[in-house]
Amino acid sequence: MGQRGVTVWLTGLSGAGKTTISKALEQELRSRHPKVEILDGDIIRENLTKGLGFSKQDRDENIRRIGFVSHLLTRNGVVVLVSAISPYQEIRQEVKQRIGDFIEVFVNAPLNICEERDVKGLYKKARSGEIKNFTGIDDPYEPPTSPEVECRTDLETLEESVSKILTKLTELGYLAA
Ligand code: ADP
């Protein structure tokens, strides 16, 4: 029980809450599953996908590589928590098909809320034109059409978001009830 691997893929705008949820989720999972790993898009872009930019082609390549590593870990019994904007539906689907044991979590907060939070100060830079191709401002974000879980981080608490994901993982048999 509780030894199966799965990829929990958190997609959403910058500042929607992906990193915050994945860290809190990791804490909860530690006591319930022997192996947990976080793959955070911001960190991955400094090593595994260093040098890739923000064109559609590069964004897709970024996701494909993260998906490749997630797959290796997942099939070795790890619960992999991916937090990456991953704005394009098609590549998310591709990765999901390949991994199989995969749940898509739409970390959803309206753009104006993400922009108000401006956790990393990037929206300000995107609005002033200092950064180009910023998701939600001058680059697309394609919302998931049928995510396994949706976390409305402007309406629910962090604990509620984490609990929804844990419930889904339990329902699907990745965690012991
Ligand atoms: P992302 O990783 O999606 O870019 P972050 O996790 O870095 O986003 O930032 C999200 C911000 O929103 C944090 O400052 C966090 O404290 C805040 N926040 C407020 N409510 C929630 C919630 N319910 N879930 C997650 N984050 C929340």
Coordinates of C-alpha atoms and ligand atoms in Angstrom, one line a residue:
M1 CA 0.0 0.0 0.0
G2 CA 1.1 3.5 -0.7
Q3 CA 4.1 2.6 -2.8
R4 CA 2.8 3.4 -6.3
G5 CA 4.4 6.3 -8.1
V6 CA 2.4 9.1 -9.7
T7 CA 3.0 12.5 -11.2
V8 CA 1.0 15.4 -9.7
W9 CA 1.3 18.1 -12.4
L10 CA 0.5 21.6 -11.1
T11 CA -0.2 24.0 -14.0
G12 CA -1.3 27.6 -13.7
L13 CA -0.2 31.3 -14.1
S14 CA 2.8 32.6 -12.4
G15 CA 1.8 33.5 -8.8
A16 CA -1.2 31.2 -8.9
G17 CA 0.2 29.1 -6.0
K18 CA 1.9 26.1 -7.6
T19 CA 5.1 26.3 -5.6
T20 CA 3.3 27.0 -2.4
I21 CA 0.9 24.1 -2.8
S22 CA 3.7 21.7 -3.9
K23 CA 5.8 22.5 -0.8
A24 CA 2.8 22.1 1.6
L25 CA 1.8 18.9 -0.2
E26 CA 5.3 17.5 0.1
Q27 CA 5.1 18.0 3.9
E28 CA 1.8 16.1 4.0
L29 CA 3.0 13.3 1.8
R30 CA 6.3 12.7 3.6
S31 CA 4.5 10.8 6.4
R32 CA 2.2 8.9 3.9
H33 CA 4.5 7.8 1.1
P34 CA 8.1 6.6 1.2
K35 CA 9.3 8.6 -1.9
V36 CA 8.4 12.2 -2.8
E37 CA 10.2 14.5 -5.2
I38 CA 9.5 18.1 -6.3
L39 CA 10.4 19.3 -9.7
D40 CA 10.0 23.1 -9.7
G41 CA 9.9 24.8 -13.1
D42 CA 12.0 27.8 -11.9
I43 CA 14.8 25.5 -10.6
I44 CA 14.6 23.1 -13.6
R45 CA 15.2 26.1 -15.9
E46 CA 18.5 26.7 -14.1
N47 CA 19.8 23.2 -14.9
L48 CA 18.0 20.5 -16.9
T49 CA 16.5 23.0 -19.3
K50 CA 19.0 25.8 -18.9
G51 CA 19.3 27.9 -22.1
L52 CA 15.7 27.3 -23.2
G53 CA 13.6 30.5 -23.7
F54 CA 9.9 31.2 -23.8
S55 CA 8.9 30.7 -27.4
K56 CA 6.2 28.0 -27.8
Q57 CA 8.9 25.6 -29.1
D58 CA 11.1 26.2 -26.1
R59 CA 8.3 26.0 -23.6
D60 CA 7.2 22.7 -25.1
E61 CA 10.7 21.4 -25.0
N62 CA 11.0 22.5 -21.3
I63 CA 7.8 20.5 -20.5
R64 CA 8.9 17.5 -22.5
R65 CA 12.1 17.2 -20.5
I66 CA 10.4 17.7 -17.2
G67 CA 7.9 15.1 -18.3
F68 CA 10.7 12.7 -19.2
V69 CA 12.3 12.9 -15.8
S70 CA 8.8 12.7 -14.1
H71 CA 8.2 9.5 -16.0
L72 CA 11.4 7.9 -14.8
L73 CA 10.7 8.8 -11.2
T74 CA 7.0 7.8 -11.4
R75 CA 7.7 4.4 -12.7
N76 CA 10.2 3.9 -9.9
G77 CA 7.5 4.5 -7.3
V78 CA 8.0 8.2 -6.6
V79 CA 5.3 10.7 -6.0
V80 CA 6.5 13.5 -8.3
L81 CA 5.2 17.0 -7.7
V82 CA 5.8 19.2 -10.7
S83 CA 5.1 22.9 -10.6
A84 CA 5.5 24.5 -14.0
I85 CA 3.3 27.1 -15.7
S86 CA 3.0 24.6 -18.7
P87 CA 0.7 26.9 -20.7
Y88 CA -0.1 24.6 -23.6
Q89 CA -2.8 22.0 -23.4
E90 CA -1.4 19.7 -26.1
I91 CA 2.0 19.1 -24.5
R92 CA 0.4 18.6 -21.1
Q93 CA -1.8 15.9 -22.7
E94 CA 1.2 14.4 -24.4
V95 CA 3.1 14.1 -21.1
K96 CA 0.0 12.7 -19.4
Q97 CA -0.4 10.0 -22.0
R98 CA 3.2 9.0 -21.7
I99 CA 3.3 8.9 -17.9
G100 CA -0.1 7.3 -17.4
D101 CA 0.0 7.6 -13.6
F102 CA -0.6 11.3 -13.8
I103 CA -3.0 13.8 -12.3
E104 CA -3.4 17.3 -13.6
V105 CA -4.0 20.0 -11.0
F106 CA -5.2 23.3 -12.3
V107 CA -3.9 25.9 -9.8
N108 CA -6.3 28.6 -10.7
A109 CA -6.4 32.2 -9.6
P110 CA -7.6 35.1 -11.8
L111 CA -4.9 37.1 -13.6
N112 CA -5.6 40.2 -11.6
I113 CA -5.1 38.3 -8.3
C114 CA -1.8 36.8 -9.5
E115 CA -0.7 40.2 -10.6
E116 CA -1.7 41.8 -7.3
R117 CA 0.4 39.1 -5.5
D118 CA 3.3 39.6 -7.9
V119 CA 5.4 37.2 -5.8
K120 CA 8.5 37.6 -7.9
G121 CA 7.9 41.1 -9.2
L122 CA 7.6 39.7 -12.8
Y123 CA 4.2 41.1 -13.7
K124 CA 5.4 44.6 -13.1
K125 CA 8.3 43.9 -15.4
A126 CA 6.0 42.3 -18.0
R127 CA 3.7 45.3 -17.9
S128 CA 6.5 47.8 -18.3
G129 CA 7.9 45.8 -21.3
E130 CA 11.1 44.8 -19.5
I131 CA 10.1 41.1 -19.9
K132 CA 8.6 39.9 -23.1
N133 CA 6.4 36.8 -23.7
F134 CA 5.1 36.7 -20.1
T135 CA 2.3 34.2 -19.7
G136 CA -1.1 35.9 -19.1
I137 CA 0.2 39.3 -20.3
D138 CA 1.6 38.9 -23.8
D139 CA 1.8 35.1 -24.1
P140 CA -1.0 32.6 -24.0
Y141 CA -2.2 30.3 -21.2
E142 CA -4.5 27.5 -22.2
P143 CA -6.5 26.4 -19.1
P144 CA -6.9 22.6 -18.6
T145 CA -10.2 21.4 -20.0
S146 CA -10.6 18.4 -17.7
P147 CA -8.2 18.6 -14.8
E148 CA -8.4 15.9 -12.1
V149 CA -8.3 18.7 -9.5
E150 CA -8.9 22.4 -9.6
C151 CA -7.6 24.6 -6.8
R152 CA -9.1 28.1 -6.7
T153 CA -6.4 29.7 -4.7
D154 CA -8.2 33.1 -4.5
L155 CA -11.3 31.4 -2.9
E156 CA -9.9 28.5 -0.8
T157 CA -7.2 28.2 1.8
L158 CA -3.9 26.5 1.1
E159 CA -5.0 23.7 3.5
E160 CA -8.2 23.2 1.4
S161 CA -6.2 23.0 -1.8
V162 CA -3.7 20.5 -0.4
S163 CA -6.6 18.4 1.0
K164 CA -8.3 18.2 -2.3
I165 CA -5.2 16.8 -4.0
L166 CA -4.6 14.3 -1.1
T167 CA -8.3 13.2 -1.5
K168 CA -7.9 12.6 -5.2
L169 CA -4.6 10.7 -4.7
T170 CA -6.4 8.5 -2.2
E171 CA -9.5 8.0 -4.4
L172 CA -7.2 6.9 -7.2
G173 CA -5.3 4.5 -5.0
Y174 CA -2.0 6.2 -4.9
L175 CA -2.2 6.8 -1.1
A176 CA -3.5 4.4 1.5
A177 CA -6.9 5.5 2.8
Ligands
ADP1 P1 3.6 30.0 -8.5 O1 4.5 28.9 -8.0 O2 2.3 29.5 -9.1 O3 4.3 31.0 -9.4 P2 3.8 30.9 -5.8 O4 3.4 29.6 -5.0 O5 5.2 31.2 -5.9 O6 3.1 30.8 -7.2 O7 3.0 32.1 -5.1 C1 1.6 32.1 -4.8 C2 1.3 33.1 -3.8 O8 0.0 33.1 -3.4 C3 2.1 32.9 -2.5 O9 2.5 34.2 -2.0 C4 1.0 32.3 -1.5 O10 1.3 32.6 -0.2 C5 -0.2 33.0 -2.0 N1 -1.5 32.3 -1.7 C6 -2.6 32.8 -1.2 N2 -3.6 31.9 -1.1 C7 -3.1 30.7 -1.5 C8 -3.6 29.4 -1.7 N3 -4.8 29.1 -1.3 N4 -2.8 28.5 -2.2 C9 -1.6 28.8 -2.6 N5 -1.0 30.0 -2.5 C10 -1.7 31.0 -2.0

